[in-house]
Tab-separated table of C-alpha atoms and ligand atoms in Angstrom:
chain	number	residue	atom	x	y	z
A	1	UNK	CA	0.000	0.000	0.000
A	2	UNK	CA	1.762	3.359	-1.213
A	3	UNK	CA	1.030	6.821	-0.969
A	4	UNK	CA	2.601	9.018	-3.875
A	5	UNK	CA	5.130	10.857	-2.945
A	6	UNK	CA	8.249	12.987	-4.712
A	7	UNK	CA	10.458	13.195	-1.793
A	8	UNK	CA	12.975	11.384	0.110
A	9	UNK	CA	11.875	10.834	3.484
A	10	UNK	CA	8.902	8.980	4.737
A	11	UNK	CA	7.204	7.187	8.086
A	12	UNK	CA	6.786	3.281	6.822
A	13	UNK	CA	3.836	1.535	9.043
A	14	UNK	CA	4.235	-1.884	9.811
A	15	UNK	CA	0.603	-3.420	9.983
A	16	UNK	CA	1.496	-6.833	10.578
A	17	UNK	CA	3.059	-5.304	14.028
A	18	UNK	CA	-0.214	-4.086	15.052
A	19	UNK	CA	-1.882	-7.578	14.317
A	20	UNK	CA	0.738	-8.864	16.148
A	21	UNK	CA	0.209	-6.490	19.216
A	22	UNK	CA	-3.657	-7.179	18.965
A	23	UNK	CA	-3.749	-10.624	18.932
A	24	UNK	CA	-1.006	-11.158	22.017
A	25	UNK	CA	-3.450	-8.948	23.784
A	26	UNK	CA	-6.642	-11.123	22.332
A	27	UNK	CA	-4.703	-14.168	23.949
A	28	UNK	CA	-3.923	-12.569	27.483
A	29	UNK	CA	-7.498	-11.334	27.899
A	30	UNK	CA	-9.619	-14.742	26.546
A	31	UNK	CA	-12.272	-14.494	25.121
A	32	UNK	CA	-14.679	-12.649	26.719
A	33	UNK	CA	-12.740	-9.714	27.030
A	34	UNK	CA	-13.195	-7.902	23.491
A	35	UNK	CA	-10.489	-5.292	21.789
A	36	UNK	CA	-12.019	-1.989	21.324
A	37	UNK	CA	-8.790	-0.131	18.600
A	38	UNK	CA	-8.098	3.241	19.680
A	39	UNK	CA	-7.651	5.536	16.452
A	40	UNK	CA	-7.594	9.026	17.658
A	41	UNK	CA	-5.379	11.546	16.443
A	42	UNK	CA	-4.865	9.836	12.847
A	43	UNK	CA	-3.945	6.857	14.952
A	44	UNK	CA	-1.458	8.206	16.831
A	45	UNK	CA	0.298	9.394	13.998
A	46	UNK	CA	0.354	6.080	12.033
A	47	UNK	CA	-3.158	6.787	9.914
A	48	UNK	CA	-6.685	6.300	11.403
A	49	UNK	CA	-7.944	4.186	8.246
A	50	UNK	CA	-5.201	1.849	7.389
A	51	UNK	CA	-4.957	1.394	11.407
A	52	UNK	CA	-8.736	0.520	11.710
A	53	UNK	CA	-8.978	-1.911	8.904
A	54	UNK	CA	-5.978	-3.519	10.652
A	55	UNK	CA	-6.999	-3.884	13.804
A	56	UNK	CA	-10.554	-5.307	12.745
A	57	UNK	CA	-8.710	-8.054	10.677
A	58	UNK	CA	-7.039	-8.749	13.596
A	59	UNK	CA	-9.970	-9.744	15.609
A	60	UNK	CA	-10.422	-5.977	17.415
A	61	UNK	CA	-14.278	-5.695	17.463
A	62	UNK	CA	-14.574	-2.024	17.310
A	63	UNK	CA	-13.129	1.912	17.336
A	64	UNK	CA	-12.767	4.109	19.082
A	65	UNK	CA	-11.736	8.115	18.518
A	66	UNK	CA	-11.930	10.982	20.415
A	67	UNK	CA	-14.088	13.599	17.630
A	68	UNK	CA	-17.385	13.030	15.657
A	69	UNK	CA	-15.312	14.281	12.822
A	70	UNK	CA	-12.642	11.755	13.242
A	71	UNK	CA	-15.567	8.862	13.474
A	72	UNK	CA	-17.468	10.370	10.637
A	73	UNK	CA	-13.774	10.031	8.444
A	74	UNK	CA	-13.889	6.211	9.266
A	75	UNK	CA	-17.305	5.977	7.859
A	76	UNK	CA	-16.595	7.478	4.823
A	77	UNK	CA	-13.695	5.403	4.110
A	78	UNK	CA	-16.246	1.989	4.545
A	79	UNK	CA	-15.618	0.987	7.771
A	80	UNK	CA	-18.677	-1.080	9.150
A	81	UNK	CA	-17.631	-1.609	12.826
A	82	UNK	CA	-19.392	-0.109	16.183
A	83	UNK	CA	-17.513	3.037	16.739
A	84	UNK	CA	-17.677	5.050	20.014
A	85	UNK	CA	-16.562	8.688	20.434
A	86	UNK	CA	-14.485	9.313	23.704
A	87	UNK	CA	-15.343	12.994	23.943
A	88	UNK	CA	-17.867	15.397	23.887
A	89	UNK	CA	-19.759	16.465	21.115
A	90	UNK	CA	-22.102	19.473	20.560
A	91	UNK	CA	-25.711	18.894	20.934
A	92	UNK	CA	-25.894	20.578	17.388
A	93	UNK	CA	-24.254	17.391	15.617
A	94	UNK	CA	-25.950	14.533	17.211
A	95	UNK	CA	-28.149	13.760	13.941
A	96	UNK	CA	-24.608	13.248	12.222
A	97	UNK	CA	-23.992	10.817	14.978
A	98	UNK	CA	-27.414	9.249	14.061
A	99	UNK	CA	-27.030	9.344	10.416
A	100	UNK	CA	-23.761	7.739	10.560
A	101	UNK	CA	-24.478	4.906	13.143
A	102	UNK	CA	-22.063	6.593	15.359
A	103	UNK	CA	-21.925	6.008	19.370
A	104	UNK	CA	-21.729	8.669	21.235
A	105	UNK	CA	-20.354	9.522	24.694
A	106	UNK	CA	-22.563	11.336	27.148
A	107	UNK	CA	-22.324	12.135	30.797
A	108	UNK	CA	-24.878	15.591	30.825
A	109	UNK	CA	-28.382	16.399	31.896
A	110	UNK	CA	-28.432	19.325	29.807
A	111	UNK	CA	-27.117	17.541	26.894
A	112	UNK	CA	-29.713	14.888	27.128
A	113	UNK	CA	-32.175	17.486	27.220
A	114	UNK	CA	-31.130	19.282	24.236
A	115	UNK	CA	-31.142	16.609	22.325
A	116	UNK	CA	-34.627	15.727	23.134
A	117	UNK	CA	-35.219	19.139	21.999
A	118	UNK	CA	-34.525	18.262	18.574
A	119	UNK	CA	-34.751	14.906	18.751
A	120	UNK	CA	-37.145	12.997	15.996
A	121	UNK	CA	-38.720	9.585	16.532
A	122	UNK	CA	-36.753	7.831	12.884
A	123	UNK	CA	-33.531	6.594	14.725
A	124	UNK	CA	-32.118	6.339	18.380
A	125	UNK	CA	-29.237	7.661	19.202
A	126	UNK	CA	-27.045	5.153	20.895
A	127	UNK	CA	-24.763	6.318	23.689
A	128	UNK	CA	-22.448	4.966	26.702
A	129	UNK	CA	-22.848	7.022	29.802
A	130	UNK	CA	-18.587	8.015	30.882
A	131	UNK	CA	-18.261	8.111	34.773
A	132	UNK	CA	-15.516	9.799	35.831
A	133	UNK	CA	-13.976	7.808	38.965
A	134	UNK	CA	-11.242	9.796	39.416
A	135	UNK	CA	-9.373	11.629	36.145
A	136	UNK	CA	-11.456	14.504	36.703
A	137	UNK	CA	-11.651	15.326	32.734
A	138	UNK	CA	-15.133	14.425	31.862
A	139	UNK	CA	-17.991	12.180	33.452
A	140	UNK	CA	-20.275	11.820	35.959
A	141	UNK	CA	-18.847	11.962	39.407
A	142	UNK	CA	-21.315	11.462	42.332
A	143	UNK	CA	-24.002	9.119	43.033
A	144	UNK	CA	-26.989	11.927	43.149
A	145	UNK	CA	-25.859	13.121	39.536
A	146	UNK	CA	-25.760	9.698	37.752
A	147	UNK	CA	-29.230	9.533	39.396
A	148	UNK	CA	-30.378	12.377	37.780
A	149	UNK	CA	-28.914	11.274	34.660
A	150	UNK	CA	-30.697	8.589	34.682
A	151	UNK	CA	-33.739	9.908	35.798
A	152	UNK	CA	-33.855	11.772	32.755
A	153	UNK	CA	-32.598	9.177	30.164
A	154	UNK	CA	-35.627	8.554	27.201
A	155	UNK	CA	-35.405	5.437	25.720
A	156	UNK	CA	-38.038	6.873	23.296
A	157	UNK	CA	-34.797	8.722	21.641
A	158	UNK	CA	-31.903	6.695	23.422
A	159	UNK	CA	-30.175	3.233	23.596
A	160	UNK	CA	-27.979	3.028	26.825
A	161	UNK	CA	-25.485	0.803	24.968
A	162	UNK	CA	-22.467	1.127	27.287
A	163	UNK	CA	-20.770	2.621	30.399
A	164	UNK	CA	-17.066	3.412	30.672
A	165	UNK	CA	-14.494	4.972	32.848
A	166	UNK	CA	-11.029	6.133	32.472
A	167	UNK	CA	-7.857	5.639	34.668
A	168	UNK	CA	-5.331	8.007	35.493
A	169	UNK	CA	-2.548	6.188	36.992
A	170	UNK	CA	-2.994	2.181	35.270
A	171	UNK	CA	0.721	2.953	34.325
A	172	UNK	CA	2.134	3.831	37.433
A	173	UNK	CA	3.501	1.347	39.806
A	174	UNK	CA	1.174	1.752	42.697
A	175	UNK	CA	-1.964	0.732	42.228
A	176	UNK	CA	-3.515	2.278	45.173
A	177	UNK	CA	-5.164	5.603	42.971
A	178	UNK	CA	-6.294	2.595	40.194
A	179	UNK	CA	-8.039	0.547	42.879
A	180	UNK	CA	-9.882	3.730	44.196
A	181	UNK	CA	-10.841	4.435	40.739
A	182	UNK	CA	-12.376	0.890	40.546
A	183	UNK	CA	-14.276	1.206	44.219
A	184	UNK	CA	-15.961	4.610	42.876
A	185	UNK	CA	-17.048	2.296	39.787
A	186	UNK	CA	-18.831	-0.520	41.130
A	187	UNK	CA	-21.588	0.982	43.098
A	188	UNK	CA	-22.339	3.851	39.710
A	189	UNK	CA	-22.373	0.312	37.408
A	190	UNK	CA	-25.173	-1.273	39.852
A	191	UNK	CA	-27.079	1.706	39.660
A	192	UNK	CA	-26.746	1.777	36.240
A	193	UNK	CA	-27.757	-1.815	35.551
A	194	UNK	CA	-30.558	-1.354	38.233
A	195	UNK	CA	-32.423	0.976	35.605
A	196	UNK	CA	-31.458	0.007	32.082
A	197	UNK	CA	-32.990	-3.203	31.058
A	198	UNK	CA	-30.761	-4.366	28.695
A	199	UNK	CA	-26.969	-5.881	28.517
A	200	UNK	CA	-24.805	-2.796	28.527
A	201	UNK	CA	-20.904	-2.933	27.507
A	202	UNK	CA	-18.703	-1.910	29.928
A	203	UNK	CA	-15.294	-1.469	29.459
A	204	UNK	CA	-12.887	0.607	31.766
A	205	UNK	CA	-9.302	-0.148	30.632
A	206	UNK	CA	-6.813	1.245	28.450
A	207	UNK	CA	-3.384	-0.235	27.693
A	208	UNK	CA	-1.934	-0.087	30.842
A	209	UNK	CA	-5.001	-1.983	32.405
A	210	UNK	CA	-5.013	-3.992	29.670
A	211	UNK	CA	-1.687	-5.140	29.938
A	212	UNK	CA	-1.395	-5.845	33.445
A	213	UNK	CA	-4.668	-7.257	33.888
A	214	UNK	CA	-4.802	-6.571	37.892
A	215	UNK	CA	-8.476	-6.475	38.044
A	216	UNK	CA	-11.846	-7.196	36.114
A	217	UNK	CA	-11.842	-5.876	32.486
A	218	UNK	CA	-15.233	-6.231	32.395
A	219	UNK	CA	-16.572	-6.458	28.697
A	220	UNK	CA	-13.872	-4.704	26.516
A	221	UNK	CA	-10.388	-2.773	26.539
A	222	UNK	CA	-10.008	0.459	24.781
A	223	UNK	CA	-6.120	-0.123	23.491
A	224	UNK	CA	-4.489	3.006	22.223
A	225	UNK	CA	-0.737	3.091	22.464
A	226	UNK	CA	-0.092	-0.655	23.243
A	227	UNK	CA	-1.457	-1.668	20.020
A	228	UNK	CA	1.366	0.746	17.868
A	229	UNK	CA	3.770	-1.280	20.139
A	230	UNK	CA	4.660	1.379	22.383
A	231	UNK	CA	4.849	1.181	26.043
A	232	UNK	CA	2.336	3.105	28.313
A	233	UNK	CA	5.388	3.787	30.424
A	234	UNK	CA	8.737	2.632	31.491
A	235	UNK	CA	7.111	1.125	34.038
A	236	UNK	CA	4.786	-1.484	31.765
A	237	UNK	CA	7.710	-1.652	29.520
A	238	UNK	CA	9.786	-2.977	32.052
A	239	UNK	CA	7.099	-5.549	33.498
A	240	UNK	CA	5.877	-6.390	30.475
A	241	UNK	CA	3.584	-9.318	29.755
A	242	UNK	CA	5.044	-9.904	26.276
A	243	UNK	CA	7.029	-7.628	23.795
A	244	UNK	CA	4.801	-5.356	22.057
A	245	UNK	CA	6.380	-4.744	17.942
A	246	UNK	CA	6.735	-1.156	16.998
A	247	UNK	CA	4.615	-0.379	13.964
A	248	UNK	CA	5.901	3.224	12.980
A	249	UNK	CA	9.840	3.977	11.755
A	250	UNK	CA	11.119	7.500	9.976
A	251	UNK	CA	13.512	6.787	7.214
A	252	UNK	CA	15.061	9.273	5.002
A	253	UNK	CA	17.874	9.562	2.273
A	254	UNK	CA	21.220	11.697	2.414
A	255	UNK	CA	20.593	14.309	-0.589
A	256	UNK	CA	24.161	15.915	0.250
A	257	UNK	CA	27.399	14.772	1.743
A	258	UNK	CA	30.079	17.116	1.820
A	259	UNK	CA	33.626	17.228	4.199
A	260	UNK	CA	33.776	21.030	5.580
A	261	UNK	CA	37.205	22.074	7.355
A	262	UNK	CA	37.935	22.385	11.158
A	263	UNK	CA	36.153	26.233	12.091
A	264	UNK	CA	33.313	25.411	9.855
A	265	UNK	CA	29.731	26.249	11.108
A	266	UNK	CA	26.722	24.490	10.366
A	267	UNK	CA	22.912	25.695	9.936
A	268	UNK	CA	21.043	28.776	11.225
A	269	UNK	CA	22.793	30.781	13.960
A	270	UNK	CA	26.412	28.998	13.048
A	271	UNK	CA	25.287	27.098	16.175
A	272	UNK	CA	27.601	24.007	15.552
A	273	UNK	CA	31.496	24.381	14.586
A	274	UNK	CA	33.451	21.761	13.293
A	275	UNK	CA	36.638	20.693	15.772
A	276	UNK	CA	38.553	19.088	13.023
A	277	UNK	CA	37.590	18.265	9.803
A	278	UNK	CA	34.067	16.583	9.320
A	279	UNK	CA	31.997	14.551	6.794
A	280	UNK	CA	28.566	16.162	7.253
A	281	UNK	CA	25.224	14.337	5.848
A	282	UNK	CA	22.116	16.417	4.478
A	283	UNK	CA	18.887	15.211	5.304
A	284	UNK	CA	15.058	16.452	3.942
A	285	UNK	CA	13.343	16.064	7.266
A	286	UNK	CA	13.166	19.302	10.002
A	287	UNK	CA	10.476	20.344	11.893
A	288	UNK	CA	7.858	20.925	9.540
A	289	UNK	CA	7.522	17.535	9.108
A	290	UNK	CA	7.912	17.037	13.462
A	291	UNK	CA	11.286	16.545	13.983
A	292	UNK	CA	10.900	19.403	16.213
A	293	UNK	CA	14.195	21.585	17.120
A	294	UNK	CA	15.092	19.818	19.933
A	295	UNK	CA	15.770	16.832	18.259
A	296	UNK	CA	19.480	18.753	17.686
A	297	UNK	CA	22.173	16.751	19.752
A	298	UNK	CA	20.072	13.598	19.269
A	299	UNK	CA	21.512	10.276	16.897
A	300	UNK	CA	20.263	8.833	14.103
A	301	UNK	CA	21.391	5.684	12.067
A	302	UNK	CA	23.333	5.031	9.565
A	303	UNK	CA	24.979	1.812	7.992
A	304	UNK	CA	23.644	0.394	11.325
A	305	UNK	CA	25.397	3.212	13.493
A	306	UNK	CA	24.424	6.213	15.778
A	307	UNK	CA	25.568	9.199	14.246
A	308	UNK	CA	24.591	12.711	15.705
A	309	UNK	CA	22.021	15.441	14.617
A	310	UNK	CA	24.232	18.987	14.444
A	311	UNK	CA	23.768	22.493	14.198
A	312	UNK	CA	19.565	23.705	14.209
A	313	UNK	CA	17.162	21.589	12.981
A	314	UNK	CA	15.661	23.454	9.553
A	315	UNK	CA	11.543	23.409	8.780
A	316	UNK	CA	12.449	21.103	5.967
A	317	UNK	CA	16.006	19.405	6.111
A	318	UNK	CA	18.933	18.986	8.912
A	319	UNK	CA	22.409	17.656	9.310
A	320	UNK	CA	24.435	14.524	10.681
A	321	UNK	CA	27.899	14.362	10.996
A	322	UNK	CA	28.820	11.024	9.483
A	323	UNK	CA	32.133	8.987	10.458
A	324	UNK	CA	33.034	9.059	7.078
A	325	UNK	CA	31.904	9.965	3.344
A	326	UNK	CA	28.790	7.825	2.608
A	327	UNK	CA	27.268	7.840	-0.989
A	328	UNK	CA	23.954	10.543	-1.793
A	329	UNK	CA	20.889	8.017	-0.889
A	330	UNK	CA	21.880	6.349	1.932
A	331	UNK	CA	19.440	5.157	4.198
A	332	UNK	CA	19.327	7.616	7.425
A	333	UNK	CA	16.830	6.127	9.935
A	334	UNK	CA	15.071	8.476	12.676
A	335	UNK	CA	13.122	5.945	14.481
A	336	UNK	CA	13.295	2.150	13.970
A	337	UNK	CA	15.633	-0.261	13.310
A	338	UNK	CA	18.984	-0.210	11.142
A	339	UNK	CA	21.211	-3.653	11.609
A	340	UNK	CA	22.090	-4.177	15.562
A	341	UNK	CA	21.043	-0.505	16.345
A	342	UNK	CA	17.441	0.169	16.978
A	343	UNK	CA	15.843	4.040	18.200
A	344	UNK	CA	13.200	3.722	19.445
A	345	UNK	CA	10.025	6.510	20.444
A	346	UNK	CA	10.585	5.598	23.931
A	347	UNK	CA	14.270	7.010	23.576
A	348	UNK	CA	13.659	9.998	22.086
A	349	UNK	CA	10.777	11.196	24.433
A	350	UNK	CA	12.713	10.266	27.681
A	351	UNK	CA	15.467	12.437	25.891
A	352	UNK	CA	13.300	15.242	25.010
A	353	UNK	CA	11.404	15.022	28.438
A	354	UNK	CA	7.820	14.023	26.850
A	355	UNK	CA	6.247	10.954	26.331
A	356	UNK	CA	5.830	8.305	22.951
A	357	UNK	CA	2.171	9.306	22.671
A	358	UNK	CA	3.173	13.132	22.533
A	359	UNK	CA	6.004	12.610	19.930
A	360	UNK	CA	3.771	10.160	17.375
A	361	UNK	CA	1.063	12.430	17.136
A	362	UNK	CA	3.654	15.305	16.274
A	363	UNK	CA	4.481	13.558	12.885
A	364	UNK	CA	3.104	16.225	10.355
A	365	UNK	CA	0.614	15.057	7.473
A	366	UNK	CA	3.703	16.267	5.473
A	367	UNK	CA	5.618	12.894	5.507
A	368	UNK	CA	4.166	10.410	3.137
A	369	UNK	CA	3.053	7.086	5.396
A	370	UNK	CA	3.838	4.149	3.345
A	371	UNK	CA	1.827	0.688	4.945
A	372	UNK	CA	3.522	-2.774	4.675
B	1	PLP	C1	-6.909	7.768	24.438
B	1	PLP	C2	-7.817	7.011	25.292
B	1	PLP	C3	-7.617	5.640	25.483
B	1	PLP	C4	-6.418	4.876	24.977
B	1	PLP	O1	-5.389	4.970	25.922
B	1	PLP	P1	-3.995	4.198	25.686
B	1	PLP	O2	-3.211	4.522	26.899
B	1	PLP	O3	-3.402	4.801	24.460
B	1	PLP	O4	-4.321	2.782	25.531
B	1	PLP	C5	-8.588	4.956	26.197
B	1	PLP	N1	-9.656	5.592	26.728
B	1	PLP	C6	-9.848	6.918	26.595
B	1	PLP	C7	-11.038	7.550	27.205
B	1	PLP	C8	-8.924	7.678	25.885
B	1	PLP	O5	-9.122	8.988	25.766
């Protein structure tokens, strides 16, 4: 699968790694614990569609994404499959949701109310009611407000499909703030079942949960990160269940090698001077594409060997120094493997002081994705 593209430089998405990170999961949960993909943000940077279709082959049995518009983009591309929105969305837009079989998250009287404002009698909505136990973003937080909620769910407009919550610390050690999270829960999902007559899906993990399995799961998992085969943290990458297999690597071509004499200054503000003299790679990658500035100082690889990023990183190119003259087109690899040597997200955030999820979502629409 190959987008066109003119230039040298490109992210290359390997979708049998995110089978492969599915399906370990699948096995570690059983059976009755389904795989709901997480495809936000263009999937984390490695492209919503391509993403979804993968994960559905591979036996996820949903989607999930955080906007209507990012839901409504997976329809349009063909995709069949129950898809939830995490967020909020306007009252304004909720016969899109309808029109495009689209499950919506809700956790508002008001927004219930609006709706029924507008509502027509052709097509339910269907919705999961989001509790919040504890990450204090959005969801209903005490007992007397889900009881109003509830109170004032219509099944005339409505199908309570599903409940959800979120953790906010599944991949930190302790699990003291997860297991608080979990006693808020239980009592909000009897009261819950207590007034909707029907099965309801509830599913309250992400990766981290997911991968450590310390509690009930309940119905599904909503895996984000874990299925791009990155780590929710150091932590669950160092007490890992299995390896997870990195789907997303940043390769690029040398388009200029040149030796430049000791005294010699590289890029904008002459920030890097050669000690002695220097073979010094050109690459077509800089921050317009989301190698971001910081990235100076940092190695790449080439011929299977960390070489370093010099002198400021341009909107549209930067430069190694190389341990020798290499020929124009050789392979320069930002993240991913290159013989022994292997760079990995996980490096690069803990050098930049962010996190993988931060960094993949920075890679600009610029940089052709090519699927394998
Ligand atoms: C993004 C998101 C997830 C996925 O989290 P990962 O850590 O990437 O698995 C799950 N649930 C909600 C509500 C989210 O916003």
């Amino acid at each position: 699968m190959k987008s066109t593209s003119y230039r040298p430089a490109k992210i290359e998405i390997n979708l049998s790694a995110i089978k492969a990170n599915i399906q370990q999961l699948q096995l570690q949960l059983g059976k009755d614990t389904q795989v709901i993909a997480v495809v936000k943000a263009n999937g984390y940077g490695h492209g919503d569609i391509q993403v979804a279709k993968t994960a559905l082959e591979a036996g996820a049995t949903s989607l999930a994404v955080a906007l209507l518009d990012e839901a409504v983009k997976l329809r349009k591309a063909g995709i069949k499959a129950p898809i939830l929105v995490l967020g909020w969305v306007a009252p304004e837009f909720i016969e899109i949701a309808i029109e495009y079989d689209i499950t919506l998250t809700v956790f508002q009287v008001n927004w219930l109310n609006e709706y029924y404002h507008q509502a027509s009698d052709s097509k339910k909505l269907s919705i999961h009611i989001k509790l919040d136990t504890g990450m204090g973003r959005i969801g209903i937080r005490t007992m007397d407000e889900l009881e109003q909620f509830l109170e004032n769910i219509n099944e005339k407009y409505l199908d309570v499909t599903g409940v959800f919550t979120h953790f906010a610390t599944a991949d930190e050690e302790s699990l003291d703030y997860y297991r608080l999270q979990l006693q808020r829960f239980a009592p909000m999902l009897e009261k819950i079942k207590e007034r909707i007559n029907q099965d309801i899906f509830v599913h309250i993990g992400n990766s981290a949960a997911a991968l450590r399995q310390e509690s009930c799961l309940f119905n599904a998992v909503r895996f984000g990160i874990g299925m791009y085969g990155l780590y929710p943290s150091q932590y669950i990458e160092k007490n890992r269940p299995f390896k997870l297999e990195p789907a997303l690597s940043i390769k690029a071509k040398l388009t200029h090698v040149k030796k430049i004499s000791a005294g010699e200054a590289i890029s904008y503000g002459a920030t890097y001077r050669a000690e002695e003299e220097e073979w010094i790679g050109t690459i077509p990658i800089g921050y317009g594409d989301g190698i971001q500035r910081k990235w100076q100082g940092l190695d790449v690889l080439i011929d299977g060997k960390r070489m370093p990023l010099i002198g400021r990183i341009c909107m549209d190119q930067c430069m190694v120094r190389l341990d020798h003259a290499y020929p124009m087109g050789t392979e320069v690899t930002f993240i991913g493997g290159q013989g022994n040597e292997r760079i990995s997200l996980e490096e690069i955030a803990l050098q930049l002081d962010t996190i993988n999820y931060e960094l993949a979502c920075l890679f600009t629409e610029r940089l052709p994705r090519f699927y394998y």
